[in-house]
Coordinates of C-alpha atoms in Angstrom, one line a residue:
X22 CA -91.5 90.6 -173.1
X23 CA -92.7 93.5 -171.6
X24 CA -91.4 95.0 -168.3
X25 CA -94.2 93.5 -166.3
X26 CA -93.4 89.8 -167.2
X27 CA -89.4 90.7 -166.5
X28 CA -88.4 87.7 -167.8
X29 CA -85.9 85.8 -166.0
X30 CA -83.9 83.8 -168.5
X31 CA -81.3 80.8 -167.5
X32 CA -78.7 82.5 -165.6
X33 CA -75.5 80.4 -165.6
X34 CA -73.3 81.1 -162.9
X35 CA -70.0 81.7 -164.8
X36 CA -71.0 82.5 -168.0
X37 CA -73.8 85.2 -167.9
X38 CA -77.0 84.9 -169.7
X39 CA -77.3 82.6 -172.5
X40 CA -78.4 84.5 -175.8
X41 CA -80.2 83.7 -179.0
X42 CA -80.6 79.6 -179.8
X43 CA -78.7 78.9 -176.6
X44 CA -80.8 80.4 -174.2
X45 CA -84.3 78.5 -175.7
X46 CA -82.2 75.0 -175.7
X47 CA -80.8 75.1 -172.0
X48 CA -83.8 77.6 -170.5
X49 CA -85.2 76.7 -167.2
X50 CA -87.3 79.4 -166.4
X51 CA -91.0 78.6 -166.6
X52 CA -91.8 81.7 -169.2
X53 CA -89.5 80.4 -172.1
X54 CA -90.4 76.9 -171.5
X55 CA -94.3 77.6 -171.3
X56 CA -93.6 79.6 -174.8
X57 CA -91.7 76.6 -176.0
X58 CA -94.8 74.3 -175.9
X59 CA -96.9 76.6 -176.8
X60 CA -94.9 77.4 -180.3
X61 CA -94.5 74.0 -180.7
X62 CA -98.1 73.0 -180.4
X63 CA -99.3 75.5 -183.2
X64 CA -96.3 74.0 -185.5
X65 CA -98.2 70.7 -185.0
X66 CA -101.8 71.9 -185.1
X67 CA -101.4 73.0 -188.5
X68 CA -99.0 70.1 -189.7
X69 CA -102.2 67.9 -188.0
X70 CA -105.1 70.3 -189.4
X71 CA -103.3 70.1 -192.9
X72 CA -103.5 66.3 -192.6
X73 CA -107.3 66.3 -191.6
X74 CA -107.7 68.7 -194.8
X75 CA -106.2 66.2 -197.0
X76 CA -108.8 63.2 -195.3
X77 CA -111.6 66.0 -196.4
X78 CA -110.3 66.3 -200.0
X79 CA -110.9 62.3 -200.1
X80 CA -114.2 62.4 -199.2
X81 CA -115.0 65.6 -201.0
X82 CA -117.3 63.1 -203.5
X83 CA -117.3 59.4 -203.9
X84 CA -115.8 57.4 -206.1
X85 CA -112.7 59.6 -207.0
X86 CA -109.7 58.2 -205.8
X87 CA -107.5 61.2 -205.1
X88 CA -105.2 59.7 -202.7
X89 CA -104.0 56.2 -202.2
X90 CA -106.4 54.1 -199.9
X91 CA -103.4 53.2 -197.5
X92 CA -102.0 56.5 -197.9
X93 CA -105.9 57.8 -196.6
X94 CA -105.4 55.6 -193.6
X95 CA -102.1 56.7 -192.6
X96 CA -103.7 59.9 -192.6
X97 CA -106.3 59.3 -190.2
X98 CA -103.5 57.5 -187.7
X99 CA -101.3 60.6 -188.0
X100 CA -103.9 63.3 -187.5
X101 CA -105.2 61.4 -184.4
X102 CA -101.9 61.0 -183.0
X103 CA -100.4 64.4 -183.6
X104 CA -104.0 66.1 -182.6
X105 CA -104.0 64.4 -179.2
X106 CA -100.2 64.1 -178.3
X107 CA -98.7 67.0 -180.3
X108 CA -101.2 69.8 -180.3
X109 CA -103.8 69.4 -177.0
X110 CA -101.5 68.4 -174.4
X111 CA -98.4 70.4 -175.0
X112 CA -100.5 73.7 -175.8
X113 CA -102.1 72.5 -172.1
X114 CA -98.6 72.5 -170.6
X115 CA -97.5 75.5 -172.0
X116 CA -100.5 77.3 -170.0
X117 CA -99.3 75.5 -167.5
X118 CA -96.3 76.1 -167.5
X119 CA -96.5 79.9 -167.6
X120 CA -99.6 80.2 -165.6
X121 CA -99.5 78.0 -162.2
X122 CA -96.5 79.8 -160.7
X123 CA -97.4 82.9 -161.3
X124 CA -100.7 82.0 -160.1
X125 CA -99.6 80.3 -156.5
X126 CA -97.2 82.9 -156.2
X127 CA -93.8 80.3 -157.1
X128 CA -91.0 82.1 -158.5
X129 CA -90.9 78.9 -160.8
X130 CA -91.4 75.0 -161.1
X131 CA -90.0 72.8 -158.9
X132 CA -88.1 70.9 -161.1
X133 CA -86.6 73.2 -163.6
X134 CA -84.2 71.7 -165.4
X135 CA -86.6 67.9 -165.7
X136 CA -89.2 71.1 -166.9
X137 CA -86.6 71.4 -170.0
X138 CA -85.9 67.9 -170.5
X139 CA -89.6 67.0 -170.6
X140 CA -90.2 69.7 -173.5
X141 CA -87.2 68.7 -175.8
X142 CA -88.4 65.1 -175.5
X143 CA -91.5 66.4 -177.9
X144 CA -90.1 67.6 -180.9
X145 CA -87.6 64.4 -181.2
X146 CA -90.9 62.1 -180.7
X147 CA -92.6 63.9 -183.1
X148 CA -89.9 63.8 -185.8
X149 CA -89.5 60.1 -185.0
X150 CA -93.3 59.7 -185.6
X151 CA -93.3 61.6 -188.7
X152 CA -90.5 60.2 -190.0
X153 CA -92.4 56.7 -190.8
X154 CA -94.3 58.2 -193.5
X155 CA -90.5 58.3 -195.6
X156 CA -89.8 55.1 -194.8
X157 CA -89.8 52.2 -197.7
X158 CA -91.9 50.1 -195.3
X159 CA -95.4 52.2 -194.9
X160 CA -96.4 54.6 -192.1
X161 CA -98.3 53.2 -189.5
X162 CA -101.8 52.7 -190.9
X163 CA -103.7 51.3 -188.3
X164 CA -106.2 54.3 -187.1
X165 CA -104.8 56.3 -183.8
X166 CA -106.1 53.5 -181.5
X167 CA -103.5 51.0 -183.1
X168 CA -105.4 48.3 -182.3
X169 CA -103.6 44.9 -182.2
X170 CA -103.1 42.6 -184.1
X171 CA -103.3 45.4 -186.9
X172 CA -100.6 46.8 -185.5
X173 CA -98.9 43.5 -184.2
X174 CA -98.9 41.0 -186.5
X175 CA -99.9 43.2 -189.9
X176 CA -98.5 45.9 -189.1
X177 CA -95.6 47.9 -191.2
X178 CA -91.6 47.8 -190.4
X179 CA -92.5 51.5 -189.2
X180 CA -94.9 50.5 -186.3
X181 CA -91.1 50.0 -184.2
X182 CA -90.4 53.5 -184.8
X183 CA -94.0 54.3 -183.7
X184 CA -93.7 52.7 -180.7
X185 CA -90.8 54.1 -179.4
X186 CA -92.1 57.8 -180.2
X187 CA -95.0 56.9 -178.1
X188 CA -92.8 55.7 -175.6
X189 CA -91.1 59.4 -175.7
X190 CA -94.4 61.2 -175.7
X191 CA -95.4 59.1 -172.2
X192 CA -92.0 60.3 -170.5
X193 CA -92.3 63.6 -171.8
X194 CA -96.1 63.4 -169.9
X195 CA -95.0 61.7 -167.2
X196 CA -91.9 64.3 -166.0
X197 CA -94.1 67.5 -166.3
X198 CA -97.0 66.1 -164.7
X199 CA -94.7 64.9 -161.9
X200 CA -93.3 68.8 -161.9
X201 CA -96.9 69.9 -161.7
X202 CA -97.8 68.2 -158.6
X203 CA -94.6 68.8 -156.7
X204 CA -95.2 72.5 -157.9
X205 CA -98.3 72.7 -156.6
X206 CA -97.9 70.9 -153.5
X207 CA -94.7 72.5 -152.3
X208 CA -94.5 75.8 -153.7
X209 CA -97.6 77.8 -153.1
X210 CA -97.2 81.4 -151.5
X211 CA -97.8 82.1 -147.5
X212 CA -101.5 82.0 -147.4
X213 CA -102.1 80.1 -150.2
X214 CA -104.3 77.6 -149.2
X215 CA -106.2 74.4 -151.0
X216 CA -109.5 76.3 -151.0
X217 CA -107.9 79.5 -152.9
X218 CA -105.9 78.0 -155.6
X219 CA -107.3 78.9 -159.0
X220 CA -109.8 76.5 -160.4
X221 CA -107.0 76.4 -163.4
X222 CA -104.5 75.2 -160.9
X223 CA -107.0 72.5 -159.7
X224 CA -107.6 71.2 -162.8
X225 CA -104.2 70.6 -163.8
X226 CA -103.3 69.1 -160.3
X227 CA -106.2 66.5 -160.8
X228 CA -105.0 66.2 -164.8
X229 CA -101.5 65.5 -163.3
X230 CA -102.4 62.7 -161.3
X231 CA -104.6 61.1 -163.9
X232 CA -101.3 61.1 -166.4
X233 CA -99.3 60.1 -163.7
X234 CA -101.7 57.0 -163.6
X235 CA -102.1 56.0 -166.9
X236 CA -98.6 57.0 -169.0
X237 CA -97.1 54.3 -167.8
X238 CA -100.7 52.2 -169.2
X239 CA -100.1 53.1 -172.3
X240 CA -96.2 52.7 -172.2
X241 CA -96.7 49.1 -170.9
X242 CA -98.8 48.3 -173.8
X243 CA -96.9 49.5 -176.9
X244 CA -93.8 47.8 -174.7
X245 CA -96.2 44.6 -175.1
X246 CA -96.5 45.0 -178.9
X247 CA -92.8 45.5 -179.4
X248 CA -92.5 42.4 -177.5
X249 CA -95.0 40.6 -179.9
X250 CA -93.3 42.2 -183.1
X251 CA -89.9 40.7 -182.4
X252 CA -89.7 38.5 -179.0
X253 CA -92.3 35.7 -179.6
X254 CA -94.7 36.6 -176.9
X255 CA -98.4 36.2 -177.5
X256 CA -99.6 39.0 -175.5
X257 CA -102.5 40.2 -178.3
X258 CA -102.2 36.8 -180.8
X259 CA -104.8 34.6 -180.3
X260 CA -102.9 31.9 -182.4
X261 CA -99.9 31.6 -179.3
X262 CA -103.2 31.8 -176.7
X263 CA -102.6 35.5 -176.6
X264 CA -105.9 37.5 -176.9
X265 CA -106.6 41.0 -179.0
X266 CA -109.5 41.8 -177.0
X267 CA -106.6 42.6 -174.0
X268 CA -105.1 45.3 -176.0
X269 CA -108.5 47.3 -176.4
X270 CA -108.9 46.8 -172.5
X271 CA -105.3 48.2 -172.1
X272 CA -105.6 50.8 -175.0
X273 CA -108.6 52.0 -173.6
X274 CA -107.8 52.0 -169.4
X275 CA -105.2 54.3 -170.7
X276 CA -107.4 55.8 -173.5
X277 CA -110.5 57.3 -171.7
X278 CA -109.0 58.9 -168.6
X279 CA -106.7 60.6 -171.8
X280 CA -109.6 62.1 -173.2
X281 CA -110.4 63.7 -169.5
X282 CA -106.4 64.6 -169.1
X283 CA -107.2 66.9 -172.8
X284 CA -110.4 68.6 -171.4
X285 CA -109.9 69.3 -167.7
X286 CA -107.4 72.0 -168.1
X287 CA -109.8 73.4 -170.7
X288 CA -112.7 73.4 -167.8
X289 CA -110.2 75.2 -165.6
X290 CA -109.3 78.0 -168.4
X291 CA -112.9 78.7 -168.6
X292 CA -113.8 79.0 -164.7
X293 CA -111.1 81.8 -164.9
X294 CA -112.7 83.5 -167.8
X295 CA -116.6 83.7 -167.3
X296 CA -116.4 85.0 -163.8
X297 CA -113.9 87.5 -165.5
X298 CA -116.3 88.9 -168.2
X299 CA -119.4 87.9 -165.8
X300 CA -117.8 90.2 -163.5
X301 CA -119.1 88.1 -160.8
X302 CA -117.5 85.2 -158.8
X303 CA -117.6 81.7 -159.6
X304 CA -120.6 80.4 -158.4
X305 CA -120.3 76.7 -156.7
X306 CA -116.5 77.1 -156.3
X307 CA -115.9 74.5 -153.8
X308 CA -118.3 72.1 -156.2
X309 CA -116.5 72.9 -159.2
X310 CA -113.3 71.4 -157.7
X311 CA -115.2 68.3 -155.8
X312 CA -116.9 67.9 -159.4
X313 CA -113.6 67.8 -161.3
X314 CA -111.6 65.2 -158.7
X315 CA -115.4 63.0 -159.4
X316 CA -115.3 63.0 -163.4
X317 CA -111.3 61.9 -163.4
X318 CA -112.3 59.4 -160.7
X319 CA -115.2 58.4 -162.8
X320 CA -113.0 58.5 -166.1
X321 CA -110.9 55.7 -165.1
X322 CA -113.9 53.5 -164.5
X323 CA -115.9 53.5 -168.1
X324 CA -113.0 52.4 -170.4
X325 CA -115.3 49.6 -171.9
X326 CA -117.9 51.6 -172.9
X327 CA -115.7 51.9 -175.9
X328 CA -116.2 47.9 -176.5
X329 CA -119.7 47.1 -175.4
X330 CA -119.5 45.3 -179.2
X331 CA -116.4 42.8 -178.7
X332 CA -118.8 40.6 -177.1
X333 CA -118.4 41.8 -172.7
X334 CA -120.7 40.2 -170.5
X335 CA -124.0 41.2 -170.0
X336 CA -123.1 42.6 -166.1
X337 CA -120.1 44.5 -167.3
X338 CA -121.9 46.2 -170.1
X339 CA -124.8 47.0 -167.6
X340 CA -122.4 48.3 -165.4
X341 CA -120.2 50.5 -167.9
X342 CA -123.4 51.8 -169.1
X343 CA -124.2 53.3 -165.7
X344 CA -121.1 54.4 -164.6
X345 CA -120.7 56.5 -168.3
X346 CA -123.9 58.0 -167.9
X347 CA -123.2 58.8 -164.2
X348 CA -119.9 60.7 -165.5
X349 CA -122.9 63.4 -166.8
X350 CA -123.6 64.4 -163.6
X351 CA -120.0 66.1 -162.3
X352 CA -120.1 67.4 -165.4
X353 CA -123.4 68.8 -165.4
X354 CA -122.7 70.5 -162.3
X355 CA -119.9 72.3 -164.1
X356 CA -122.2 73.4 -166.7
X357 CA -125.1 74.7 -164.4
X358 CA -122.3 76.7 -162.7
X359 CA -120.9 78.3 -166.1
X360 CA -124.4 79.2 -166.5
X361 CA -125.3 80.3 -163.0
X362 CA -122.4 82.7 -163.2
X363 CA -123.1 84.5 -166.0
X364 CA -126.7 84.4 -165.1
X365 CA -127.5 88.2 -164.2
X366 CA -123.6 89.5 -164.5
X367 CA -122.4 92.7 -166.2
X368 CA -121.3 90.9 -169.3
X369 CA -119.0 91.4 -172.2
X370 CA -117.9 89.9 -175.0
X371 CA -114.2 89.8 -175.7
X372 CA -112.8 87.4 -177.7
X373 CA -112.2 85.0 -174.5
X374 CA -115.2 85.1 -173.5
X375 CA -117.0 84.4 -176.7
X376 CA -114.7 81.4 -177.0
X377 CA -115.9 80.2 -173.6
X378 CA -119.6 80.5 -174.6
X379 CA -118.9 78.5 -177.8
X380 CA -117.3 76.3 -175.6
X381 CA -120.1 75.8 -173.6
X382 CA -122.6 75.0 -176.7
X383 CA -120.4 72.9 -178.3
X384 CA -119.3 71.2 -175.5
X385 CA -123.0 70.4 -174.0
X386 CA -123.7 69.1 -177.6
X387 CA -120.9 67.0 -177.8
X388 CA -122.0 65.5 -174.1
X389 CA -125.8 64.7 -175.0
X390 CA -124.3 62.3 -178.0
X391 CA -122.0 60.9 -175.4
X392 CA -124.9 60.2 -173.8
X393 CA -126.9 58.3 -176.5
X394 CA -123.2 56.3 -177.0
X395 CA -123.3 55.7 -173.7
X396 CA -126.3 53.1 -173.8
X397 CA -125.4 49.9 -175.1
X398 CA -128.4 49.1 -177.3
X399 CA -127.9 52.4 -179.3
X400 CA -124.3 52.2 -179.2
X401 CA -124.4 48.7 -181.2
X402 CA -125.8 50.9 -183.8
X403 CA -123.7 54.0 -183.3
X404 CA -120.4 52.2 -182.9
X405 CA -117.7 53.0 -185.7
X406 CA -120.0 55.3 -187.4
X407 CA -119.6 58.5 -188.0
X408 CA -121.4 59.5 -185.6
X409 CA -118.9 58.8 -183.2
X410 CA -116.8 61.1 -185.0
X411 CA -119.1 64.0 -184.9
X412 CA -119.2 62.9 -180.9
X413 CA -115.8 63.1 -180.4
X414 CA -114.8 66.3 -182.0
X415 CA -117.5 68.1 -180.4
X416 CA -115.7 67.3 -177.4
X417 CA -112.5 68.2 -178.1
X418 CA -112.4 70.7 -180.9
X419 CA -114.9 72.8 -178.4
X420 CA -113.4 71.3 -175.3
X421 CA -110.0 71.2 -175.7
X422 CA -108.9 73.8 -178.8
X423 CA -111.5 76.4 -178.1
X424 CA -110.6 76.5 -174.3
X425 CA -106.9 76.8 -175.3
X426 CA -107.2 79.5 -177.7
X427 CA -109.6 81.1 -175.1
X428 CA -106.9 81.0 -172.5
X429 CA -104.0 82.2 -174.8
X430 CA -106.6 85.4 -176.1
X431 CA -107.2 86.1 -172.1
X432 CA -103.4 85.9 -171.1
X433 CA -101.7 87.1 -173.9
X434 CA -101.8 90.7 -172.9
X435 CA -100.3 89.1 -169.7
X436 CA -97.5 87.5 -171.5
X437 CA -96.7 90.1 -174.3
X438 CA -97.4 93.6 -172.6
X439 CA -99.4 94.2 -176.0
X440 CA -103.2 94.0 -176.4
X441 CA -104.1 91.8 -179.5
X442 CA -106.3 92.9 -182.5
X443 CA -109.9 92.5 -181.2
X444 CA -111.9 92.9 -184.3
X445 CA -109.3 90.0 -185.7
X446 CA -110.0 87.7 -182.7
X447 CA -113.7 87.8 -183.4
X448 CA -113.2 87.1 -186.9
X449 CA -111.3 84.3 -186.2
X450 CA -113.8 83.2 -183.3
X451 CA -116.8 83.4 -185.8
X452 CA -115.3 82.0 -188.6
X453 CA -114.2 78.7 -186.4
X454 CA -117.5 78.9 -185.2
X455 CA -119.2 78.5 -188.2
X456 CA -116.5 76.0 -190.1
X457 CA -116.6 73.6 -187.2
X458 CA -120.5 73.1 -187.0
X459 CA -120.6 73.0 -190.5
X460 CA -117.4 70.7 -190.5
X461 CA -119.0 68.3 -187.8
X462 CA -122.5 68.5 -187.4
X463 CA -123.7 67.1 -190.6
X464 CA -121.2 63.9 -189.8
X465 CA -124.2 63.3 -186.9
X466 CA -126.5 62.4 -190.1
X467 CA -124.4 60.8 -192.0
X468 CA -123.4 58.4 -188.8
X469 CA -127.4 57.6 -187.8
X470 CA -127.5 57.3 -191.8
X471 CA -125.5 54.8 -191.9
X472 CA -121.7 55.8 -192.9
X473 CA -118.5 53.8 -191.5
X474 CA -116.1 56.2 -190.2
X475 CA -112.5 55.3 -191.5
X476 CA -113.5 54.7 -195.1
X477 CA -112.0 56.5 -198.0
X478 CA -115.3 55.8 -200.6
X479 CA -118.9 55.8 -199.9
X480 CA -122.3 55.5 -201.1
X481 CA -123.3 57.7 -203.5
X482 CA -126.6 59.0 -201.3
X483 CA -123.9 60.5 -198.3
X484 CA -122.4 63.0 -200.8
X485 CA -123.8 65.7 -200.1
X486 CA -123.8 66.1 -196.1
X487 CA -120.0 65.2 -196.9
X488 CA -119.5 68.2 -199.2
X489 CA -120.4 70.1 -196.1
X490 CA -118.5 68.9 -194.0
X491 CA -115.4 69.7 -196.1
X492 CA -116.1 72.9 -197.3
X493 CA -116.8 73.8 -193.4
X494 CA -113.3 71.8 -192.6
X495 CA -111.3 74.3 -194.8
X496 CA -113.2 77.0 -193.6
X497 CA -112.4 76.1 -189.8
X498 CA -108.5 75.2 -191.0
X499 CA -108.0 78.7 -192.5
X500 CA -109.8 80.9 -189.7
X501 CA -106.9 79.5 -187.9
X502 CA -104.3 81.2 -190.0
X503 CA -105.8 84.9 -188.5
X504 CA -104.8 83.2 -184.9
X505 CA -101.6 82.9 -186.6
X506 CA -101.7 86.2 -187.8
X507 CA -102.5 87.8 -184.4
X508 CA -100.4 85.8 -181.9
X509 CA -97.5 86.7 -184.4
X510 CA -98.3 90.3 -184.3
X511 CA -98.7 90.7 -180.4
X512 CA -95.7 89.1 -180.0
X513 CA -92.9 90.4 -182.5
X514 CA -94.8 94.0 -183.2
X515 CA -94.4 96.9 -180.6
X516 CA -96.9 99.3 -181.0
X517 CA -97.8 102.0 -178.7
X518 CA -101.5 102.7 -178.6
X519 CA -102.0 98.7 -178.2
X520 CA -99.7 98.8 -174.7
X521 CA -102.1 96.5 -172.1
X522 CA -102.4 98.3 -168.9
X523 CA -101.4 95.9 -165.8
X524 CA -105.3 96.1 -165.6
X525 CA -105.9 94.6 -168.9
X526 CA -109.9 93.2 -168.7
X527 CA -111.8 95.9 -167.4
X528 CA -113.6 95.2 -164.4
X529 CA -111.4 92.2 -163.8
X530 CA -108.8 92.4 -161.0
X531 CA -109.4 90.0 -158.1
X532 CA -111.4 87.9 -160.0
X533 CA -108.7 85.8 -161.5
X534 CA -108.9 84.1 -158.2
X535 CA -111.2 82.1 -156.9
X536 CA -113.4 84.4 -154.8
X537 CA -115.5 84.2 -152.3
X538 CA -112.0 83.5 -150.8
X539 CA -110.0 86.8 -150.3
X540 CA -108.0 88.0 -153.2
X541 CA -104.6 87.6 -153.0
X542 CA -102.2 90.2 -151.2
X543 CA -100.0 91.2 -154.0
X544 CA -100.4 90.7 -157.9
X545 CA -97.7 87.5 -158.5
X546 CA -95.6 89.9 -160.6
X547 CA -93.3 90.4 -158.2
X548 CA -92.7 87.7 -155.9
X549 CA -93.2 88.7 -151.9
X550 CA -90.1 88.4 -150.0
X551 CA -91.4 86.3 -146.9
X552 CA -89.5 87.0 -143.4

């Protein structure tokens, strides 16, 4: 830590500072526990990236059976789960964590010590999860979504295990989004009003309340498989006048707003960074915030646009049709506003800043083939193609990873005192880049071609397009090694022509915050002593 971060670790009253293991296992202060998530998420992303490698080896060319068609399958559950619950969200509470009380001016989160309960829950859930795939009965291999009654009735003596990792996940979500919002509410510096919190500090309030509203969703309906695995309730079997179609509408109530929960923070990371490398305030603040409270309001209302082929009336699948495409429109705004505020700035282009215009690319892209999904006629054609997943990692990979390893490039020198390689960081921007649109975009193709998604074989005609994709998934999964590389090296290796300045983007100070509000009276480094 350098001496502008002085880092306050868990003071105990009698016994001094804690040292070494100790202090990481009982630390309450916001720093350590940020770091925590954060080292915990990159553990995952390349235990989940390796797993996504090993689905590409599979489909590398058809008809060689390399792995073990069930073993392929527990595969694609895995990655899915450890992608969305192990890597995303907590790398998106470790930003938070280090970032919103510095940022409102808090010496820390409300709730410290639920802030170090809420972290350790992860890596036991994880290991629980994980664990399945040793076990004489089979890892879950049901896909990510679990849907029932693949998971209730066919499902493996593992799926218990599953479900109670799940269970651990949706606490863990549950505590630090309640931290969040109490944080946010009640701790904000004299002065600090609604209008001039951080658009990163918006985000994460609205993200809060959307996990705060749908954890307990998804915990109710892995509580109702348990209960049709081993209490005789019908809940999701048709045969006891259960019906599966009510898991998919549970899954997916929970399931949708969760895909806004992994990319709002992500929008909130990049209104911090383009103004900052714009040098030029946001343009549209207060829309930017009125547009992120519509798309989570709007996110909880489309969750059957995900099942416009399990047969819905005619009326609902009218109205999930408009109220998906309508989602477009907040979002748009956000876009126009990106754009607007680079338009005409003084721009440069850091390694932030040239993952926040990838970002915005890859991110529009992804939302025009939400777009096409998004009308039922083409959807009955697009549905469970690949297509989809081309959709849905243009999303996320842009929308959620490229956001978060904007942020951690633009506050690293923050954190660490120590400026990170910048020729490395573009390397590694340019070499994701080009291994995820090579990885992804050819999987558009082979969806409108006709491919199944979730498949280990195919037809001899999609071999090609699925070479590509491959070769530009290894690609993308090693450029993240020189992430790995640099983060290591900022943190662990002192050296002195590399010190950051308390300055550290040129140009930049006062337009972290929101402006056309006034900046802040003090940099949150030291906390102001009120009177």
């Amino acid at each position: 830590m350098s001496d502008t971060t002085v880092d306050h670790a868990h003071h105990d009253d009698h016994h001094g500072p804690e040292k070494g293991f100790k202090r990481w296992l009982f630390t309450t202060n916001h720093k350590d526990i940020g770091t925590l998530y954060l080292t915990f998420s990159l553990i995952m992303l390349f235990i989940g990236g390796a797993m996504a490698l090993l689905i590409r080896v599979e489909l590398f060319e058809p008809g060689k059976v390399l792995l073990n068609p069930e073993f392929f399958n527990q595969m694609t559950t895995m990655h899915g789960l450890i992608m969305v619950f192990g890597v995303i969200m907590p790398a998106m509470a470790g930003l938070a964590n280090w970032m919103i009380p510095m940022m409102i001016g808090a010496p820390d989160m409300a709730l410290p010590r639920l802030n170090n309960w809420s972290f350790w829950l992860l890596p036991f859930a994880f290991t629980m999860l994980m664990s399945t795939m040793f076990m004489s009965g089979p890892a879950p291999d049901f896909g990510w979504t679990f849907y029932a009654p693949l998971s209730t009735l066919y499902g493996p003596k593992s799926t218990d295990f599953f479900i109670f990792s799940i269970h651990m996940m949706g606490a863990s979500s549950i505590l630090a989004a309640l931290n969040i919002v109490v944080t946010i509410f009640n701790m904000r510096a004299p002065g600090m009003t609604w209008f001039k919190l951080p658009l990163f500090v918006w985000s994460w309030l609205v993200t809060a309340f959307l996990l705060l509203a749908v954890m307990p969703v998804l915990a109710g309906c892995v509580t109702m498989m348990l209960m049709d695995r081993h209490f005789h309730t019908s809940f999701f079997n048709a045969a006891g006048g259960g019906d599966p179609i009510l898991f998919q509408h549970i899954f997916w109530f929970f399931g949708h707003p969760e895909v806004y929960i992994l990319i709002l923070p992500g929008f909130g990371i990049i209104s911090d960074i383009i103004p900052t490398f714009s040098r030029k305030p946001l343009f549209g603040y207060r829309f930017m915030v009125y547009a992120t409270a519509l798309i989570a309001f709007l996110g909880y209302i489309v969750w059957a646009h995900h099942m416009f082929t399990t047969g819905a009336p005619f009326f609902a699948q009218l109205f999930f049709m408009y109220a998906t495409m309508l989602i477009a429109v907040p979002t748009g705004i956000k876009v126009f506003n990106w754009v607007a505020t680079i338009f005409k700035g003084s721009l440069t282009f850091e390694t932030p800043m040239l993952f926040a215009l990838g970002f915005l690319v890859m991110f529009t892209m992804g939302g025009f083939s939400g777009l096409m999904l998004a009308l039922v006629p083409a959807d009955y054609q697009y549905r469970d193609s690949y297509f989809v997943v081309a959709h849905f990692h243009y999303v996320l990979v842009s929308g959620s990873l490229f956001t978060i390893l904007a942020g951690i490039y633009y506050w690293l020198p923050k954190w660490t005192g120590q400026m990170y390689s910048e020729r490395l960081g573009q390397w590694h921007f340019w070499l994701s880049v080009i291994g995820m649109n090579l990885a992804f975009l050819p999987m558009h193709f082979l969806g409108l071609a006709g491919m199944p998604r979730r498949i280990p074989d195919y037809a001899l005609q999609f071999t090609d397009f699925n070479q590509i994709c491959t070769i530009g998934a290894f690609i993308f999964g090693f450029a993240q090694l020189i992430f790995l590389y640099v983060v290591v090296k900022a943190c662990f290796y002192r050296e002195s022509d590399r010190k950051a300045t308390s300055q550290v983007w040129e140009g930049a100070r006062g337009l972290e915050w929101t402006l056309p509000s006034p900046t802040p009276y003090h940099t949150f480094e030291t906390i102001p002593v009120v009177h």
